[in-house]
Coordinates of C-alpha atoms in Angstrom, one line a residue:
X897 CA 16.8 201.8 73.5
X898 CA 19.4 203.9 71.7
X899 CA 20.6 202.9 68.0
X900 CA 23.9 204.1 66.2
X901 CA 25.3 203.2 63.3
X902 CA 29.1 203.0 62.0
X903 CA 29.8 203.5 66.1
X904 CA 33.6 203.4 67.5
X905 CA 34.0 201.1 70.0
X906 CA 37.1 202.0 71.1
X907 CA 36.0 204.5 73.8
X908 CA 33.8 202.0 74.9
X909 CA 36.7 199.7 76.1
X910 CA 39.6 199.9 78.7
X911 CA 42.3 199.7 76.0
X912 CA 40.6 202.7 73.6
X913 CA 41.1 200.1 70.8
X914 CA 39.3 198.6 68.3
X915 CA 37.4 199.5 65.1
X916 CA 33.6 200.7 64.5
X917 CA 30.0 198.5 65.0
X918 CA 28.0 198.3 62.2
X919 CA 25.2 198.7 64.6
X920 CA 25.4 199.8 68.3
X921 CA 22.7 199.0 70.5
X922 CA 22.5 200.5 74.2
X923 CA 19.5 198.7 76.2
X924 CA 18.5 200.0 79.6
X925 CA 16.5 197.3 80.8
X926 CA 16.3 193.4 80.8
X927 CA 13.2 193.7 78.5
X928 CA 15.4 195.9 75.8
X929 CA 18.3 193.2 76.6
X930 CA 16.5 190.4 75.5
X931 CA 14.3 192.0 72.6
X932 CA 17.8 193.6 71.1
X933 CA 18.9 189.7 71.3
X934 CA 16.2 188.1 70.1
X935 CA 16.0 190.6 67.3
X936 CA 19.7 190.2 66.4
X937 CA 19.7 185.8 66.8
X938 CA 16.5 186.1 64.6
X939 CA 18.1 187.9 61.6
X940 CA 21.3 185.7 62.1
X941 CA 22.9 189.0 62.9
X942 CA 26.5 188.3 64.8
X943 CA 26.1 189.7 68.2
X944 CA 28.8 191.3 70.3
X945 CA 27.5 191.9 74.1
X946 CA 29.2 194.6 76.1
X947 CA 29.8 195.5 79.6
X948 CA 32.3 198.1 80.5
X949 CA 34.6 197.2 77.8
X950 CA 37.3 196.0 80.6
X951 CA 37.9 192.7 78.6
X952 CA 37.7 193.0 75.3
X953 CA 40.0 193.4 72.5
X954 CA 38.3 194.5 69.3
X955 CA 39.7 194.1 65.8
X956 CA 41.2 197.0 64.1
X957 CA 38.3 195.9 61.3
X958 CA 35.6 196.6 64.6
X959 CA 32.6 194.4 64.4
X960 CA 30.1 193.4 61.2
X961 CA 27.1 193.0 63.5
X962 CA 25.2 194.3 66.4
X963 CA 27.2 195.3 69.0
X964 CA 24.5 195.6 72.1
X965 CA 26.1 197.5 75.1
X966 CA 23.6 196.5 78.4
X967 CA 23.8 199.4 80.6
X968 CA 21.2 198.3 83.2
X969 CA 20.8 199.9 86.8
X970 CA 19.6 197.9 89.8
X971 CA 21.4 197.5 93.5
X972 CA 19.1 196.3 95.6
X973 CA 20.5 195.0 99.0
X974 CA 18.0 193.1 101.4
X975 CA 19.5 191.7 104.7
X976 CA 22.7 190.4 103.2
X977 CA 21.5 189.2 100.1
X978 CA 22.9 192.1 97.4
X979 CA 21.5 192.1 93.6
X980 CA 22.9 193.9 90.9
X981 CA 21.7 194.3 87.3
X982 CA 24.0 193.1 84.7
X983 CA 25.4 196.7 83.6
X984 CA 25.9 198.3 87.5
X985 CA 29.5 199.6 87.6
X986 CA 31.1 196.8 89.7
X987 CA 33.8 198.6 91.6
X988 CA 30.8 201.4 92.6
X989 CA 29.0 198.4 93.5
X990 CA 31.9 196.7 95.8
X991 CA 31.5 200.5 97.8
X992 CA 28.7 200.2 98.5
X993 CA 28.4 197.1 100.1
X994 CA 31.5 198.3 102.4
X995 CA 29.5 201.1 103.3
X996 CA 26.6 198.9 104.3
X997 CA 29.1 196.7 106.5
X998 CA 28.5 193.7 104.5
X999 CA 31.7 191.5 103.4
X1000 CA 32.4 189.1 100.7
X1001 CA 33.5 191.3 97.6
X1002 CA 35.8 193.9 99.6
X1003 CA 39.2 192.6 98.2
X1004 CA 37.4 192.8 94.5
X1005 CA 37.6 196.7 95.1
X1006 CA 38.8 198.6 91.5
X1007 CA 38.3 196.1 89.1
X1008 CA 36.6 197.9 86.0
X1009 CA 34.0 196.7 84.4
X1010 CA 30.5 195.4 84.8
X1011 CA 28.5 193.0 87.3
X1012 CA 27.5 191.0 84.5
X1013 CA 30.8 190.5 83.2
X1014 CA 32.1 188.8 86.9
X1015 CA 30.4 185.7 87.1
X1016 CA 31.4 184.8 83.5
X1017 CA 35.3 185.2 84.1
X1018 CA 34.7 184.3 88.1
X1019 CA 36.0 187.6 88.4
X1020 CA 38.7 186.9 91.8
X1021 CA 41.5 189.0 93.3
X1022 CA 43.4 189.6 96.3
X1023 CA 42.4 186.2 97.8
X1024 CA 38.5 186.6 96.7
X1025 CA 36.6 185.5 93.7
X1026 CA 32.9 186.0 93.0
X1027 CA 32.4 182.0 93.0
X1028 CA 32.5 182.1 96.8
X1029 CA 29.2 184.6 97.3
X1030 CA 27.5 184.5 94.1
X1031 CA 24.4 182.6 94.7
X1032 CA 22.3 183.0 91.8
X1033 CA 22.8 184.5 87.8
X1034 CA 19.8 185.5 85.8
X1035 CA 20.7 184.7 82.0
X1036 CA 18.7 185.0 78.8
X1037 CA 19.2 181.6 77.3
X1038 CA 19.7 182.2 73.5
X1039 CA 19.2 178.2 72.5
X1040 CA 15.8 178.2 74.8
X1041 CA 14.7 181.7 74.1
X1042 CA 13.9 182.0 78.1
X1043 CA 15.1 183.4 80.9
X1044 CA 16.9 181.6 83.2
X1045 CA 18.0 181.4 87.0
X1046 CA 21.4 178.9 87.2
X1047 CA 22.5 178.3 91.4
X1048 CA 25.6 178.8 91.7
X1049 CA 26.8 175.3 91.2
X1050 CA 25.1 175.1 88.1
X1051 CA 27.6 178.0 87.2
X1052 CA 30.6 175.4 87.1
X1053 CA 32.8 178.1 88.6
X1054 CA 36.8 177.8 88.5
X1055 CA 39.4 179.7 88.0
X1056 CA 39.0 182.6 85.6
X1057 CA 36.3 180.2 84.0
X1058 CA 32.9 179.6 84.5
X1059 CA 29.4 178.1 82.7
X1060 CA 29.0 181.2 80.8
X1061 CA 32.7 181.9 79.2
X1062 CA 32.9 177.9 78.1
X1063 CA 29.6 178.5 76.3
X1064 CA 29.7 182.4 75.8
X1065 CA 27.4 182.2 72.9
X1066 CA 24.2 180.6 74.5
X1067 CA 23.9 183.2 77.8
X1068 CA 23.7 187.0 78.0
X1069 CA 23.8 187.5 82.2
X1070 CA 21.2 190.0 83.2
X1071 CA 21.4 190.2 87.3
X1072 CA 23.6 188.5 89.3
X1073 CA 22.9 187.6 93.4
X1074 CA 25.0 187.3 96.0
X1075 CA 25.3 186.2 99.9
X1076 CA 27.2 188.7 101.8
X1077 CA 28.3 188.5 105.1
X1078 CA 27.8 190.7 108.2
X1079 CA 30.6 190.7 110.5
X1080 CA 30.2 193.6 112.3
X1081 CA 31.8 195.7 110.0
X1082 CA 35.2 193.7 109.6
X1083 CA 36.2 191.8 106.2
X1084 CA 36.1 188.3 105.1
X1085 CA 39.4 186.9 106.4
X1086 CA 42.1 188.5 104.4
X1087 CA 43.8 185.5 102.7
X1088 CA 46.2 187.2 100.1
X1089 CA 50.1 187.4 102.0
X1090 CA 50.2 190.8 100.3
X1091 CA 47.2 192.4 101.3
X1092 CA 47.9 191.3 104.5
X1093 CA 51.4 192.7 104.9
X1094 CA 49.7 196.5 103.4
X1095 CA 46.9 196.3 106.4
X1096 CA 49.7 195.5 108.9
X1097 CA 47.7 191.8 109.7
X1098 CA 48.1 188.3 109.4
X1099 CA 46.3 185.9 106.7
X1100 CA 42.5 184.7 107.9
X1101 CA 42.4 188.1 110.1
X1102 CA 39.5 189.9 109.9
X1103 CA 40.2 194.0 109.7
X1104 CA 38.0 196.8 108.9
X1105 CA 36.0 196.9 105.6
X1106 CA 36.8 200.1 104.9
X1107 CA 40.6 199.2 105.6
X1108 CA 40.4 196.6 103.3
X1109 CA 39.1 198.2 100.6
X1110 CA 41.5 200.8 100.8
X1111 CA 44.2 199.1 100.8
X1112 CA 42.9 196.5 97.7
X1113 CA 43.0 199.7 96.1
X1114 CA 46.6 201.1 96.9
X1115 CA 47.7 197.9 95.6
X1116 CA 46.0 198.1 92.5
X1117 CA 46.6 201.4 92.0
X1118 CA 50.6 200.8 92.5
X1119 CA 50.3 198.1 89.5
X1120 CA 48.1 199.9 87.1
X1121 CA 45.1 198.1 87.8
X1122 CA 42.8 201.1 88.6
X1123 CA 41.4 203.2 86.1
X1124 CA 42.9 206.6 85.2
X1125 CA 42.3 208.6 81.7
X1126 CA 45.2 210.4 82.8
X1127 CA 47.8 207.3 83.4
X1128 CA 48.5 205.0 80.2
X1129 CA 49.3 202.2 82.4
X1130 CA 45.4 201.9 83.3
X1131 CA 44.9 201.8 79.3
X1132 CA 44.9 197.3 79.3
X1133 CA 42.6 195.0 80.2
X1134 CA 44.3 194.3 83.4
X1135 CA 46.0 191.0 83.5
X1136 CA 46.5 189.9 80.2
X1137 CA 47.6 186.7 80.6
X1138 CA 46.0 184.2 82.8
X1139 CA 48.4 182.1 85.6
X1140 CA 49.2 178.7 84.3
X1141 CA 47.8 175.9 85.7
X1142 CA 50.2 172.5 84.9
X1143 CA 50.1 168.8 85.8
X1144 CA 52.2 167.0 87.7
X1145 CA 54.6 166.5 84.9
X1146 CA 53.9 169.4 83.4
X1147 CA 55.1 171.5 86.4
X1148 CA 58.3 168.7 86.8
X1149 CA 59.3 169.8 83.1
X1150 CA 59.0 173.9 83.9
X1151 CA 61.1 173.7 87.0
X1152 CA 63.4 171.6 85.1
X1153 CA 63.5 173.9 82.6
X1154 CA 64.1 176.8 85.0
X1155 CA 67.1 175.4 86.8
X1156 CA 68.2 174.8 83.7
X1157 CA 67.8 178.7 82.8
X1158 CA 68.6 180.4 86.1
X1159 CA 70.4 178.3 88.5
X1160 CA 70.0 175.3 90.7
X1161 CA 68.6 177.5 93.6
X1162 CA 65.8 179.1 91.6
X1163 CA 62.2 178.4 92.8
X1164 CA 59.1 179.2 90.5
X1165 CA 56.4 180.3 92.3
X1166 CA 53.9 177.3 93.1
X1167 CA 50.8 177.2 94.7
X1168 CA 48.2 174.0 94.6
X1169 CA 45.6 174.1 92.3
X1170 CA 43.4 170.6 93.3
X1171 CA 43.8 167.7 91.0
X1172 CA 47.4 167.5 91.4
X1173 CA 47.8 170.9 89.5
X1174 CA 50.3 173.5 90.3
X1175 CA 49.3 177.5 89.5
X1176 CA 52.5 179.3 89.0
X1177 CA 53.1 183.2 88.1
X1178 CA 52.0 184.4 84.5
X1179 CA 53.8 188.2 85.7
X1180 CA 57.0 185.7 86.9
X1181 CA 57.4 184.0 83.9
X1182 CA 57.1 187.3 81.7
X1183 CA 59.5 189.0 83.8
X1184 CA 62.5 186.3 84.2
X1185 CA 61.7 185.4 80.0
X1186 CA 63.1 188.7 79.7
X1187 CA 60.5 191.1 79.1
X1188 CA 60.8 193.8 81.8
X1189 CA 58.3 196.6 82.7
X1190 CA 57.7 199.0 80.4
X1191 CA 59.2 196.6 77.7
X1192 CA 58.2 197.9 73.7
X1193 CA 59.6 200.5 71.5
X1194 CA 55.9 201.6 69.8
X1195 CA 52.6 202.6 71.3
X1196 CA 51.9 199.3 73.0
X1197 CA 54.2 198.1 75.9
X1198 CA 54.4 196.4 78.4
X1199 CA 53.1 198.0 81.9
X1200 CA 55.6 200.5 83.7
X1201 CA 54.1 199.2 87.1
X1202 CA 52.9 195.6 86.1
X1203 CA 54.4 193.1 83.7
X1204 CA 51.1 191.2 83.5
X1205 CA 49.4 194.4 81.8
X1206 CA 49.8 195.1 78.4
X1207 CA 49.1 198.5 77.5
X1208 CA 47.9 201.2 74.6
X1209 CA 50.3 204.7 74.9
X1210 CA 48.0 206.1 72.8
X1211 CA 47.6 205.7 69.2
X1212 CA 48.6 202.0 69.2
X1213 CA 46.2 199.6 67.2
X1214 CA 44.7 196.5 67.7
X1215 CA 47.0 194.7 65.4
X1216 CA 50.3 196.3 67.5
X1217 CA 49.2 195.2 70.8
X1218 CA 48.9 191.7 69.9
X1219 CA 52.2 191.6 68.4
X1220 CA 53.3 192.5 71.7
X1221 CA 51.4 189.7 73.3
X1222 CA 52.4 187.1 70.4
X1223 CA 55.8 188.3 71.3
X1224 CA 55.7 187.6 74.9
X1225 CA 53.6 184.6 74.4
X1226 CA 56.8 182.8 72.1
X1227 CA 59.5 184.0 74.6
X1228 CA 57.7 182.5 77.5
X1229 CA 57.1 179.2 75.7
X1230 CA 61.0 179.3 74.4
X1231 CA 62.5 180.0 77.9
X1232 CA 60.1 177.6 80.0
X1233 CA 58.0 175.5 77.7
X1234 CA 54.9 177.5 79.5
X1235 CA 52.4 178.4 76.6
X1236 CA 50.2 181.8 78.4
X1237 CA 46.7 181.9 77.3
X1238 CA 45.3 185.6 77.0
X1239 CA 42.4 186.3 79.5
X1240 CA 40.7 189.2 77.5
X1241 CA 38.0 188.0 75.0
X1242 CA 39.2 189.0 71.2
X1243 CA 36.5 190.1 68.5
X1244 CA 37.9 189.8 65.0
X1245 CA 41.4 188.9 65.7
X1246 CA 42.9 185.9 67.8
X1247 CA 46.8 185.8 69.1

């Protein structure tokens, strides 16, 4: 287990922001995982787990604690069942399940970050989330002092939320299982309009893996959304803002408000969320609130290709990039009465 002190964390996350750790802990295994834990909940040291870094946003300050970064290894695949330890590269992972025919996670291709990390936000995408084939996490409980095995509807799974992110200082995820399907080397039906229109098919057909994959990928890589030292538009945490999810009345009041601001014929987007809830667009309601691609005059902007992704030019600190976001956040809530929540976890600062 290696041990630095006064460590930058910045390179260690997606935006290349954030100040040092006191301490920097890299564990290799779930037995250094849960000692570096133990060690760190027993001398009331603040903890700060890490995965890839794809959703955080540290302080300028960093963090006055034990950072522990969990770079396990493990991808074991038996019939369809796949596991992967908590720190296997995830999009590496979503390969290599194309290339052993198995479907489930295909449309989940190029999102950075960890496996440990997708359970917690119910990592989802192109009409797939990780809700629908995880069937098992493995968690170090930090209020028992055991490990754990949760199904997966003890994970209380929804959207962009889960067990583990409404309690995220009780669980550190170790290996997560999933049930894959083998459809003789064709996708889960492709249920996202857009992905469908790319591979030339119609929602719930079923097309090559490797097609869909592909193709997940050309769209993410169109918006931003695929990693690339070279491309500042990759320096974000992806989507930055979460899509709102309103009540009946709540949705009544937005539409009002954006005939009220666009015209009689405008239509939000709307799509049903259960419980009479409506989702509409987070990127819609950025873009029509005025705040266009590529929208700042310093070293964090908005995305050239995406106006959900909030981005670091280079040289931008913490502190800059959430005045961006605070920015957005207020012209969205003055032009539709929509307050955005962020989807990135913050360390040491809050919008």
């Amino acid at each position: 287990m290696q041990e630095l002190h006064d460590a930058p964390l910045a390179p260690l996350t997606t935006f290349r922001l954030g100040g040092p750790a006191a301490r920097l802990v890299t564990a290799t295994t779930d037995a250094e995982v849960v000692a570096a834990v133990r060690a760190a909940d027993d001398s009331g040291t603040p903890l700060l787990v890490m995965g890839g870094g794809s959703n955080l946003v540290i302080g300028d300050k960093g963090f006055e604690g034990t950072a522990l970064r969990i770079a396990t290894t493990g991808f074991e695949l038996r019939g369809t069942t796949l596991e992967l330890a908590a720190g296997e590269v995830w999009t590496d992972a979503v390969a290599r399940t194309v290339e052993a025919g198995l479907a489930g996670i295909e449309c989940l291709a190029g999102i950075p970050g960890s496996a440990g990390a997708t359970p917690i936000q119910n990592v989802g995408a192109y009409g797939q989330e990780v809700s629908s084939t995880v069937t098992e996490v493995v968690a170090y409980d930090r209020r028992s002092g055991e490990t754990v095995t949760l199904a997966n509807d003890e994970c209380a799974f929804s959207y962009r939320h889960s067990r583990f992110k409404a309690d995220p200082e009780r669980y550190v995820v170790l290996r997560v299982r999933f049930g894959l399907e083998d459809a003789g080397g064709l996708s889960a039906p492709v249920r996202y309009a857009e992905a469908a229109r790319t591979l030339g098919a119609e929602p719930g057909d079923r097309v090559p893996l490797a097609d869909a994959r592909e193709a997940v990928l050309k769209l993410r890589a169109g918006k931003g959304m695929v990693l690339d030292p070279e491309d500042h538009d990759t320096w974000s945490a992806g989507s930055f803002f979460t899509n709102p999810i309103l009540t009946d009345e709540q949705f009544a009041a937005f539409h009002a408000r954006v005939r009220e601001r666009l015209g009689d014929v405008a239509e939000p987007p709307a799509y049903p969320a259960g419980d009479g809830r409506t989702k509409t667009s987070a990127a819609w309601l950025i873009d029509r609130a005025g705040f266009a691609k590529g929208y700042g005059s310093g070293a964090a902007r908005i995305s050239t290709k995406h106006t959900l992704a909030l981005t670091n030019r280079g040289g931008a600190t913490t502190e800059e990039l959430l005045e961006l976001a605070r920015e957005v956040v207020a012209g969205v809530r003055e032009a539709f009465g929509v307050t955005l929540v962020n989807e990135p976890v913050t360390v040491g600062v809050s919008l």
